[in-house]
C-alpha cells in the first residue's frame, strides 16, 4: 500500500519534471491540449487529479493523511474501476477475492455480538469522513455506517435504499451459528471476500467502523431481540 | 403564472419559422415527453416538482441573468453580448447543449461556467477575485443568474457536445475513467449510484447513466433544488457528489471537473435538455 503510493507520487513528479524541462511552467499550461492528447484516458484521468491538482489535494482527512491519499487507488479499487460498466470476469473476481481474503483481521477474543440498539444508531447514521467543505468533525460525533442508505433492515423503516439486498429478517432466516457470525463479520469487514467488486464499502479494512461498532451492527442484524428480526 | 405566459410568447412567435427538431421547448413539456417515452421512477418520483415546474423559481434567476447579460459593467463597462459560447459571439440559442467544447482562443475545453468566467474577466475586465466571478453558488450569485439565463436558451435542444477536436475526445475519455474510478475510504465511484435503473439511496430514486432519457434530466443543470432553496449548477453537482463519496473537494472549473461533465453530457447525447430543471 505504502510502496504503491510512493510509486504513484514519484511518477507524478517525473511528469512534472518533464514539463519543467521542455516547456517551463506557464508554457506547459498553454500547451496542455497537445499534452493531453498524447496520454491514454487512464493516464490523463490520474494526471488531471494529481499533477493538474483537480482536487484540493493537501486537505486533511479524519483518519490521517490527505485528500491525495483518499484519491490514490489501492489494488481492489484499481481492478474494480478498470471494469467500467462491464460485469466482472473470472480473472478479476479471483484476484479481488484473494486480496480481500488476505485483508481480513478477526477481532481479538473472537467474534461477539454487541448491543443491537447501538448498532441501530450506526446503521441509521451517514455522518463521517466528508471533507472539502462542511468537514465532518469526529470529535463531536462518531461516524456511522449508513447501512440504511443501501439496505432495508427493520420492517417499520420505509426510507431505505435499494442498492444492496434487503436484510430484513437477517438473523431470523440464518440463526447465529459460528459460521454465520464469521461470514457476517467478514462481509462487513471486507465484502469483496464474497462479492468481488461489490459496491459495499470495506468497513473494517478501511477503518470506517471500529471493532465495537462492527459488533454492534452484527447484533442489530443477528440478535433475536433486534427490530430487524421482529 | 404570468411567467409561463412570458415564456410562451417567444415560442408562439417563432413557431412558423423553426419547425426543425432543434428549437426551444419549455422544460415541463420536455419532461412530459420523456415520461411518455420511458417508464422511469426517477423521472416521475416527485409529483409536486412536476406540478411546480411551470412556476420554477429558477425563472426569476434566469430573468435576473438576462438583465445582467446585457448590462454594461465591470472595469471595461462592457456587456456580455460579444461573448462566444461556441456558436459565435452572442449566440445563445442551443449553445449550452454543445458544451463543454474546445475553444480556439484559450486552447482549452471549457464548460459554461469556465467560459463565463473567461468572458467576464477578458471582455468585462473583472479581476478573478471579484465577487461577480468568484462567487459560484447560490441563486443570488451573478454566476448562477447568468448560467441559468444562458442555459435556458437551450431547453428542448438535444445534447450535442461536438467532439470534433482531438482534445475534446481525450477529455471525454478521461471523464469516463473518472466516472468509473473507485477511490476514497468508501471505495465509491459515480457508477456506484448511477449505473442501474430504479435504485434508491434512502428514499431518493437515482438516475442511470445508461438510460439517456433518464440521464438528460440528471445532467440538466442549472436546476432549482427544492431542498436547497437555490438554483444549482453542474459544477455544484460534481462538488457535492465528490463530497458525498468522501473523496475531497474538486476544484471549481478544473479540467478534472470539465472532463467528467463532458463525459456525462455525451452520455445524454440526442436527448432534449430540461432547462431550467427542478430537482428534489
Coordinates of C-alpha atoms in Angstrom, one line a residue:
Chain A
X1 CA 0.0 0.0 0.0
X2 CA 2.7 2.5 1.1
X3 CA 5.0 1.4 -1.7
X4 CA 2.3 1.9 -4.2
X5 CA 1.5 5.4 -3.0
X6 CA 5.2 6.4 -3.2
X7 CA 5.5 5.0 -6.7
X8 CA 2.4 7.0 -7.9
X9 CA 3.8 10.2 -6.4
X10 CA 7.2 9.6 -7.9
X11 CA 5.6 9.0 -11.3
X12 CA 3.8 12.3 -10.9
X13 CA 6.9 14.2 -10.1
X14 CA 8.7 12.7 -13.1
X15 CA 5.9 14.0 -15.4
X16 CA 6.1 17.4 -13.8
X17 CA 9.8 17.4 -14.2
X18 CA 9.5 16.7 -17.9
X19 CA 7.1 19.7 -18.3
X20 CA 9.6 21.9 -16.5
X21 CA 12.5 20.7 -18.6
X22 CA 10.9 21.2 -22.0
X23 CA 8.5 24.0 -21.6
X24 CA 8.6 25.9 -18.3
X25 CA 5.5 26.0 -16.1
X26 CA 3.4 28.7 -17.8
X27 CA 4.0 27.4 -21.3
X28 CA 3.2 23.9 -20.1
X29 CA -0.2 25.3 -19.0
X30 CA -0.8 26.7 -22.5
X31 CA 0.3 23.6 -24.3
X32 CA -1.9 21.3 -22.3
X33 CA -4.2 20.4 -25.2
X34 CA -1.4 18.7 -27.1
X35 CA -0.1 17.1 -24.0
X36 CA -3.5 15.7 -23.1
X37 CA -3.9 14.0 -26.5
X38 CA -0.6 12.2 -26.0
X39 CA -1.9 10.4 -22.9
X40 CA -4.1 7.4 -22.5
X41 CA -7.5 8.1 -20.9
X42 CA -6.3 6.4 -17.7
X43 CA -3.1 8.5 -17.6
X44 CA -5.0 11.7 -18.3
X45 CA -7.5 11.0 -15.6
X46 CA -4.8 10.5 -13.0
X47 CA -2.9 13.5 -14.4
X48 CA -5.9 15.7 -14.0
X49 CA -6.4 14.7 -10.4
X50 CA -2.8 14.8 -9.2
X51 CA -0.5 16.8 -11.5
X52 CA -3.1 19.4 -12.5
X53 CA -4.4 19.4 -8.9
X54 CA -8.1 18.9 -9.9
X55 CA -8.8 18.5 -6.2
X56 CA -7.6 20.3 -3.1
X57 CA -5.0 17.6 -2.5
X58 CA -3.5 18.8 0.7
X59 CA -6.6 19.0 2.8
X60 CA -6.5 16.7 5.9
X61 CA -8.6 13.6 6.2
X62 CA -10.1 12.5 9.5
X63 CA -8.2 9.2 9.5
X64 CA -4.9 11.0 9.0
X65 CA -3.4 11.7 5.6
X66 CA -4.9 14.0 2.9
X67 CA -7.3 14.2 0.1
X68 CA -4.5 13.0 -2.2
X69 CA -4.3 9.8 -0.1
X70 CA -8.0 9.3 -0.4
X71 CA -7.7 9.7 -4.2
X72 CA -4.8 7.3 -4.6
X73 CA -6.2 3.9 -5.5
X74 CA -5.3 0.5 -4.0
X75 CA -5.3 -2.8 -5.8
X76 CA -9.0 -3.6 -5.3
X77 CA -10.1 -0.1 -6.3
X78 CA -7.9 -0.2 -9.5
X79 CA -9.1 -3.7 -10.5
X80 CA -12.8 -2.9 -10.0
X81 CA -12.6 0.6 -11.7
X82 CA -11.0 -1.0 -14.8
X83 CA -14.2 -3.0 -15.4
X84 CA -16.1 0.2 -16.3
X85 CA -19.7 -0.8 -17.0
X86 CA -18.7 -4.4 -17.8
X87 CA -19.7 -7.1 -15.3
X88 CA -16.9 -8.9 -13.5
X89 CA -14.8 -11.6 -15.3
X90 CA -13.4 -14.7 -13.5
X91 CA -9.8 -13.5 -13.5
X92 CA -10.7 -10.2 -11.8
X93 CA -13.0 -12.0 -9.4
X94 CA -10.4 -14.4 -8.2
X95 CA -7.7 -11.7 -7.9
X96 CA -10.1 -9.4 -5.9
X97 CA -11.4 -12.2 -3.6
X98 CA -7.9 -13.3 -2.8
X99 CA -6.7 -9.7 -2.0
X100 CA -9.8 -9.3 0.2
X101 CA -9.4 -12.6 2.0
X102 CA -5.9 -11.7 3.0
X103 CA -7.1 -8.4 4.4
X104 CA -9.4 -10.0 7.0
X105 CA -8.4 -9.4 10.6
X106 CA -10.6 -11.2 13.1
X107 CA -11.2 -9.4 16.4
X108 CA -9.0 -10.4 19.4
X109 CA -11.1 -12.6 21.7
X110 CA -13.3 -13.9 18.9
X111 CA -16.4 -12.6 17.1
X112 CA -19.1 -11.4 19.6
X113 CA -22.5 -9.8 19.2
X114 CA -22.6 -6.3 20.8
X115 CA -25.6 -4.0 21.6
X116 CA -28.3 -4.0 18.8
X117 CA -29.6 -0.6 19.8
X118 CA -26.1 0.9 19.4
X119 CA -25.9 -1.0 16.1
X120 CA -29.2 0.6 15.0
X121 CA -27.7 4.1 15.6
X122 CA -24.7 3.1 13.5
X123 CA -27.0 1.7 10.7
X124 CA -29.0 5.0 10.6
X125 CA -26.2 7.5 10.7
X126 CA -24.5 8.7 7.5
X127 CA -22.2 11.0 9.3
X128 CA -18.5 10.9 9.0
X129 CA -15.4 11.3 6.7
X130 CA -16.7 14.1 4.5
X131 CA -14.1 16.6 3.7
X132 CA -13.5 19.6 1.4
X133 CA -16.3 21.7 2.8
X134 CA -18.5 21.2 5.8
X135 CA -15.9 18.8 7.2
X136 CA -17.3 16.1 9.5
X137 CA -15.9 16.5 13.0
X138 CA -15.4 13.1 14.6
X139 CA -14.5 14.6 18.0
X140 CA -18.1 15.9 18.2
X141 CA -20.0 13.0 16.6
X142 CA -19.0 9.4 15.8
X143 CA -19.1 8.3 12.2
X144 CA -21.8 5.9 11.2
X145 CA -22.1 3.0 8.8
X146 CA -25.1 4.4 6.8
X147 CA -26.5 0.9 6.2
X148 CA -30.0 2.3 5.5
X149 CA -28.6 4.2 2.5
X150 CA -28.5 0.9 0.6
X151 CA -30.3 -1.8 2.6
X152 CA -33.8 -2.4 4.1
X153 CA -33.4 -3.5 7.7
X154 CA -36.1 -3.0 10.3
X155 CA -39.5 -3.7 8.7
X156 CA -41.0 -0.4 10.0
X157 CA -38.4 1.8 8.3
X158 CA -39.6 2.8 4.9
X159 CA -36.9 5.2 3.8
X160 CA -34.3 2.5 3.0
X161 CA -32.1 2.3 -0.1
X162 CA -32.1 -0.5 -2.6
X163 CA -28.5 -0.5 -3.9
X164 CA -27.9 -3.5 -1.7
X165 CA -30.1 -6.5 -0.9
X166 CA -32.8 -6.4 1.8
X167 CA -31.5 -7.5 5.1
X168 CA -34.9 -7.6 6.9
X169 CA -35.2 -10.7 9.0
X170 CA -31.4 -11.4 8.5
X171 CA -30.9 -13.2 11.8
X172 CA -34.3 -14.9 11.8
X173 CA -33.6 -16.5 8.5
X174 CA -30.0 -17.5 9.3
X175 CA -29.7 -18.1 13.0
X176 CA -26.4 -17.2 14.7
X177 CA -24.1 -20.1 14.4
X178 CA -20.3 -19.5 14.5
X179 CA -20.3 -19.9 10.7
X180 CA -22.9 -17.2 10.2
X181 CA -21.1 -14.9 12.7
X182 CA -17.9 -15.3 10.9
X183 CA -19.5 -14.8 7.4
X184 CA -21.4 -11.7 8.6
X185 CA -18.2 -10.2 10.2
X186 CA -16.2 -10.8 7.0
X187 CA -18.8 -9.2 4.8
X188 CA -18.9 -6.1 6.9
X189 CA -15.1 -6.1 7.3
X190 CA -14.4 -6.6 3.5
X191 CA -17.4 -7.7 1.4
X192 CA -15.1 -8.3 -1.6
X193 CA -14.2 -11.6 0.1
X194 CA -17.6 -13.0 -1.0
X195 CA -18.7 -10.4 -3.6
X196 CA -15.8 -9.2 -5.7
X197 CA -16.1 -5.6 -6.8
X198 CA -19.2 -5.1 -4.7
X199 CA -20.4 -1.5 -4.2
X200 CA -20.2 -2.1 -0.4
X201 CA -17.5 -0.1 1.4
X202 CA -14.9 -2.2 3.3
X203 CA -16.0 -1.0 6.7
X204 CA -13.3 -2.9 8.7
X205 CA -10.4 -2.9 6.3
X206 CA -10.7 0.8 5.5
X207 CA -11.3 1.7 9.2
X208 CA -14.7 3.2 8.6
X209 CA -16.1 1.4 11.6
X210 CA -14.4 0.3 14.8
X211 CA -14.4 -3.3 16.0
X212 CA -17.0 -2.3 18.7
X213 CA -19.3 -0.7 16.0
X214 CA -19.0 -3.8 13.8
X215 CA -20.0 -6.0 16.7
X216 CA -23.0 -3.7 17.5
X217 CA -24.1 -3.7 13.8
X218 CA -23.8 -7.5 13.9
X219 CA -26.1 -7.6 16.9
X220 CA -28.6 -5.4 15.0
X221 CA -28.5 -8.0 12.2
X222 CA -28.4 -11.2 14.3
X223 CA -29.9 -10.6 17.8
X224 CA -33.4 -12.1 18.0
X225 CA -34.4 -9.0 20.1
X226 CA -33.3 -6.6 17.3
X227 CA -36.1 -4.9 15.3
X228 CA -34.5 -6.4 12.1
X229 CA -35.7 -9.8 13.3
X230 CA -39.2 -8.9 14.5
Chain B
X1 CA -48.4 32.2 -13.6
X2 CA -47.6 35.2 -15.8
X3 CA -44.1 33.7 -16.0
X4 CA -45.5 30.9 -18.1
X5 CA -47.2 33.4 -20.4
X6 CA -43.9 35.4 -20.7
X7 CA -42.0 32.3 -21.8
X8 CA -44.8 31.1 -24.1
X9 CA -44.8 34.3 -26.2
X10 CA -41.4 33.7 -27.9
X11 CA -42.4 30.1 -28.8
X12 CA -45.6 31.2 -30.4
X13 CA -43.9 33.9 -32.4
X14 CA -41.0 31.7 -33.6
X15 CA -43.2 28.6 -34.3
X16 CA -43.7 29.1 -38.1
X17 CA -40.0 29.6 -38.9
X18 CA -38.5 26.9 -36.8
X19 CA -40.0 23.5 -37.4
X20 CA -36.7 21.7 -37.0
X21 CA -36.1 19.4 -34.0
X22 CA -33.6 22.0 -32.6
X23 CA -35.9 24.6 -31.2
X24 CA -36.9 25.9 -27.8
X25 CA -39.3 23.7 -25.8
X26 CA -40.5 24.6 -22.3
X27 CA -38.8 22.3 -19.7
X28 CA -42.0 20.9 -18.3
X29 CA -43.1 19.9 -21.8
X30 CA -39.7 18.2 -22.4
X31 CA -40.0 16.2 -19.2
X32 CA -43.6 15.2 -20.0
X33 CA -42.4 13.9 -23.4
X34 CA -39.7 11.8 -21.8
X35 CA -42.1 10.4 -19.2
X36 CA -44.4 9.3 -22.0
X37 CA -41.5 7.6 -23.8
X38 CA -39.9 5.6 -20.9
X39 CA -41.1 4.0 -17.7
X40 CA -38.8 5.7 -15.1
X41 CA -39.3 6.1 -11.4
X42 CA -36.5 8.6 -11.5
X43 CA -38.4 10.9 -13.9
X44 CA -41.7 10.6 -12.0
X45 CA -40.6 10.5 -8.4
X46 CA -41.8 13.9 -7.4
X47 CA -45.4 14.8 -8.5
X48 CA -45.1 18.1 -6.6
X49 CA -42.0 19.1 -8.6
X50 CA -43.7 18.2 -11.9
X51 CA -46.6 20.4 -11.0
X52 CA -44.4 23.3 -9.9
X53 CA -42.1 23.3 -13.0
X54 CA -44.1 25.9 -14.9
X55 CA -43.6 28.2 -11.9
X56 CA -40.0 27.2 -11.3
X57 CA -38.3 29.8 -9.0
X58 CA -35.3 29.4 -11.4
X59 CA -37.2 31.6 -13.9
X60 CA -36.6 34.6 -11.6
X61 CA -32.9 33.7 -11.5
X62 CA -32.9 33.5 -15.3
X63 CA -34.6 36.8 -15.6
X64 CA -32.0 38.5 -13.4
X65 CA -29.4 36.8 -15.5
X66 CA -30.8 38.2 -18.7
X67 CA -30.6 41.8 -17.3
X68 CA -27.0 41.1 -16.1
X69 CA -26.0 39.7 -19.5
X70 CA -27.0 42.8 -21.5
X71 CA -25.8 45.3 -18.8
X72 CA -22.6 47.2 -19.5
X73 CA -20.5 46.6 -16.4
X74 CA -17.1 45.7 -15.0
X75 CA -13.9 47.9 -15.4
X76 CA -14.3 47.8 -19.2
X77 CA -18.0 48.9 -19.0
X78 CA -19.0 46.1 -21.5
X79 CA -21.9 43.7 -21.8
X80 CA -21.5 40.0 -22.4
X81 CA -23.1 40.3 -25.9
X82 CA -19.7 39.6 -27.6
X83 CA -19.0 36.5 -25.6
X84 CA -18.7 33.4 -27.8
X85 CA -20.1 30.3 -26.2
X86 CA -19.2 28.2 -29.2
X87 CA -21.7 29.2 -31.8
X88 CA -20.5 32.7 -32.4
X89 CA -20.4 36.0 -30.4
X90 CA -23.7 36.5 -28.5
X91 CA -25.4 33.4 -29.9
X92 CA -27.1 31.7 -27.0
X93 CA -29.8 29.6 -28.6
X94 CA -28.7 26.0 -28.4
X95 CA -25.1 27.0 -27.3
X96 CA -25.2 25.3 -23.9
X97 CA -26.2 21.8 -25.1
X98 CA -23.0 21.9 -27.2
X99 CA -20.7 22.4 -24.2
X100 CA -18.2 21.6 -22.9
X101 CA -16.3 22.2 -26.1
X102 CA -12.8 23.2 -27.3
X103 CA -12.2 27.0 -27.7
X104 CA -9.5 28.1 -30.1
X105 CA -8.9 31.4 -28.3
X106 CA -8.0 29.7 -25.0
X107 CA -6.8 26.3 -26.3
X108 CA -8.9 24.7 -23.7
X109 CA -12.1 22.6 -23.4
X110 CA -14.4 24.7 -21.3
X111 CA -17.8 24.3 -19.7
X112 CA -20.4 27.0 -19.4
X113 CA -19.0 28.2 -16.0
X114 CA -15.4 28.4 -17.1
X115 CA -16.4 30.1 -20.3
X116 CA -18.4 32.7 -18.5
X117 CA -15.5 33.4 -16.1
X118 CA -13.3 33.8 -19.2
X119 CA -15.6 36.3 -20.8
X120 CA -16.2 38.2 -17.6
X121 CA -12.5 38.6 -16.9
X122 CA -11.4 39.3 -20.5
X123 CA -14.4 41.3 -22.0
X124 CA -15.7 43.0 -18.9
X125 CA -12.3 43.1 -17.2
X126 CA -13.4 41.8 -13.8
X127 CA -10.5 40.7 -11.6
X128 CA -10.5 37.0 -10.9
X129 CA -11.2 37.6 -7.2
X130 CA -14.2 40.0 -7.9
X131 CA -17.4 38.5 -6.3
X132 CA -19.0 38.7 -9.7
X133 CA -16.8 35.9 -10.9
X134 CA -15.6 34.4 -7.6
X135 CA -18.9 33.6 -6.1
X136 CA -20.1 30.4 -7.9
X137 CA -23.0 29.2 -5.9
X138 CA -26.4 30.4 -4.8
X139 CA -29.4 31.9 -6.7
X140 CA -28.2 35.3 -5.6
X141 CA -24.8 35.0 -7.3
X142 CA -24.1 36.6 -10.7
X143 CA -22.7 33.3 -11.9
X144 CA -25.9 31.4 -11.2
X145 CA -28.1 34.1 -12.6
X146 CA -26.1 34.2 -15.9
X147 CA -25.8 30.5 -16.2
X148 CA -29.5 30.0 -15.7
X149 CA -30.3 32.5 -18.3
X150 CA -27.9 31.2 -20.9
X151 CA -28.7 27.5 -20.3
X152 CA -32.4 28.3 -20.5
X153 CA -31.9 29.2 -24.2
X154 CA -31.1 25.6 -24.9
X155 CA -34.2 24.0 -23.3
X156 CA -35.6 21.3 -25.6
X157 CA -32.4 21.2 -27.7
X158 CA -30.7 17.8 -27.9
X159 CA -27.4 17.4 -26.0
X160 CA -24.7 17.5 -28.7
X161 CA -21.2 18.3 -27.4
X162 CA -19.1 18.5 -30.7
X163 CA -16.2 16.1 -30.0
X164 CA -14.6 17.2 -33.3
X165 CA -11.3 18.4 -31.8
X166 CA -9.0 15.6 -30.6
X167 CA -8.7 17.1 -27.1
X168 CA -12.5 17.0 -26.7
X169 CA -12.4 13.2 -27.3
X170 CA -9.4 12.8 -25.0
X171 CA -11.2 14.8 -22.2
X172 CA -14.4 12.8 -22.7
X173 CA -12.5 9.5 -22.4
X174 CA -10.7 10.7 -19.3
X175 CA -14.1 11.8 -17.9
X176 CA -15.3 8.2 -18.5
X177 CA -12.3 6.9 -16.5
X178 CA -13.2 9.4 -13.7
X179 CA -16.8 8.3 -13.7
X180 CA -15.8 4.7 -13.0
X181 CA -12.8 5.5 -10.8
X182 CA -13.3 4.0 -7.3
X183 CA -11.4 5.7 -4.6
X184 CA -11.6 7.0 -1.0
X185 CA -12.2 5.2 2.2
X186 CA -15.7 4.2 0.9
X187 CA -14.5 2.9 -2.5
X188 CA -17.2 4.8 -4.3
X189 CA -17.3 5.9 -7.9
X190 CA -20.1 7.8 -9.8
X191 CA -21.1 4.5 -11.2
X192 CA -21.8 3.1 -7.7
X193 CA -25.0 5.2 -7.6
X194 CA -25.6 5.9 -11.3
X195 CA -25.1 2.6 -13.1
X196 CA -28.5 0.9 -12.6
X197 CA -32.2 1.8 -13.0
X198 CA -34.8 2.4 -10.3
X199 CA -32.3 2.1 -7.4
X200 CA -32.6 4.2 -4.4
X201 CA -30.4 5.8 -1.7
X202 CA -32.8 6.0 1.2
X203 CA -36.0 7.4 -0.5
X204 CA -34.3 9.1 -3.4
X205 CA -34.6 7.4 -6.8
X206 CA -31.2 7.6 -8.7
X207 CA -30.8 8.3 -12.4
X208 CA -29.0 5.7 -14.5
X209 CA -26.3 7.0 -17.0
X210 CA -27.1 4.0 -19.3
X211 CA -30.7 5.3 -19.9
X212 CA -30.3 8.5 -21.9
X213 CA -33.9 9.6 -21.4
X214 CA -33.3 9.4 -17.6
X215 CA -29.8 10.8 -17.8
X216 CA -30.8 14.0 -19.6
X217 CA -32.8 15.0 -16.5
X218 CA -29.9 14.1 -14.3
X219 CA -27.5 16.4 -16.1
X220 CA -30.0 19.2 -16.7
X221 CA -28.4 21.9 -14.6
X222 CA -29.0 24.7 -13.7
X223 CA -31.9 23.4 -11.7
X224 CA -33.8 24.7 -8.7
X225 CA -33.1 22.3 -5.9
X226 CA -36.1 22.4 -3.6
X227 CA -34.2 21.0 -0.7
X228 CA -31.6 23.7 -1.0
X229 CA -34.0 26.5 -1.9
X230 CA -31.4 27.6 -4.5
X231 CA -30.6 27.2 -8.2
X232 CA -27.6 24.9 -8.6
X233 CA -25.0 24.3 -11.4
X234 CA -23.3 21.3 -12.9
X235 CA -20.1 22.3 -11.1
X236 CA -22.1 22.3 -7.8
X237 CA -23.4 18.8 -8.5
X238 CA -19.8 17.5 -9.2
X239 CA -18.6 19.1 -6.0
X240 CA -21.5 17.6 -4.0
X241 CA -21.0 14.1 -5.4
X242 CA -17.3 14.0 -4.5
X243 CA -18.1 15.3 -1.0
X244 CA -20.7 12.6 -0.5
X245 CA -18.2 10.0 -1.9
X246 CA -15.7 11.2 0.7
X247 CA -13.1 11.9 -2.0
X248 CA -12.4 15.6 -1.1
X249 CA -13.0 18.8 -2.8
X250 CA -12.9 19.0 -6.6
X251 CA -11.6 22.4 -7.8
X252 CA -14.2 24.5 -9.4
X253 CA -13.6 24.7 -13.2
X254 CA -10.7 22.2 -13.0
X255 CA -10.0 20.1 -16.1
X256 CA -11.0 17.1 -14.0
X257 CA -14.5 18.5 -13.4
X258 CA -14.8 19.5 -17.1
X259 CA -13.7 16.1 -18.3
X260 CA -16.4 14.5 -16.1
X261 CA -19.1 16.9 -17.3
X262 CA -18.1 16.3 -20.9
X263 CA -18.5 12.5 -20.4
X264 CA -21.8 12.8 -18.7
X265 CA -23.1 15.2 -21.4
X266 CA -22.0 12.9 -24.1
X267 CA -23.9 10.1 -22.3
X268 CA -27.2 12.1 -22.8
X269 CA -26.4 12.8 -26.4
X270 CA -29.5 13.3 -28.6
X271 CA -31.9 13.7 -25.7
X272 CA -33.6 17.0 -25.1
X273 CA -32.3 19.2 -22.3
X274 CA -34.7 20.3 -19.5
X275 CA -33.6 23.9 -18.7
X276 CA -34.0 25.1 -16.1
X277 CA -34.9 21.9 -14.3
X278 CA -36.4 21.4 -10.8
X279 CA -34.9 18.8 -8.6
X280 CA -35.5 17.4 -5.1

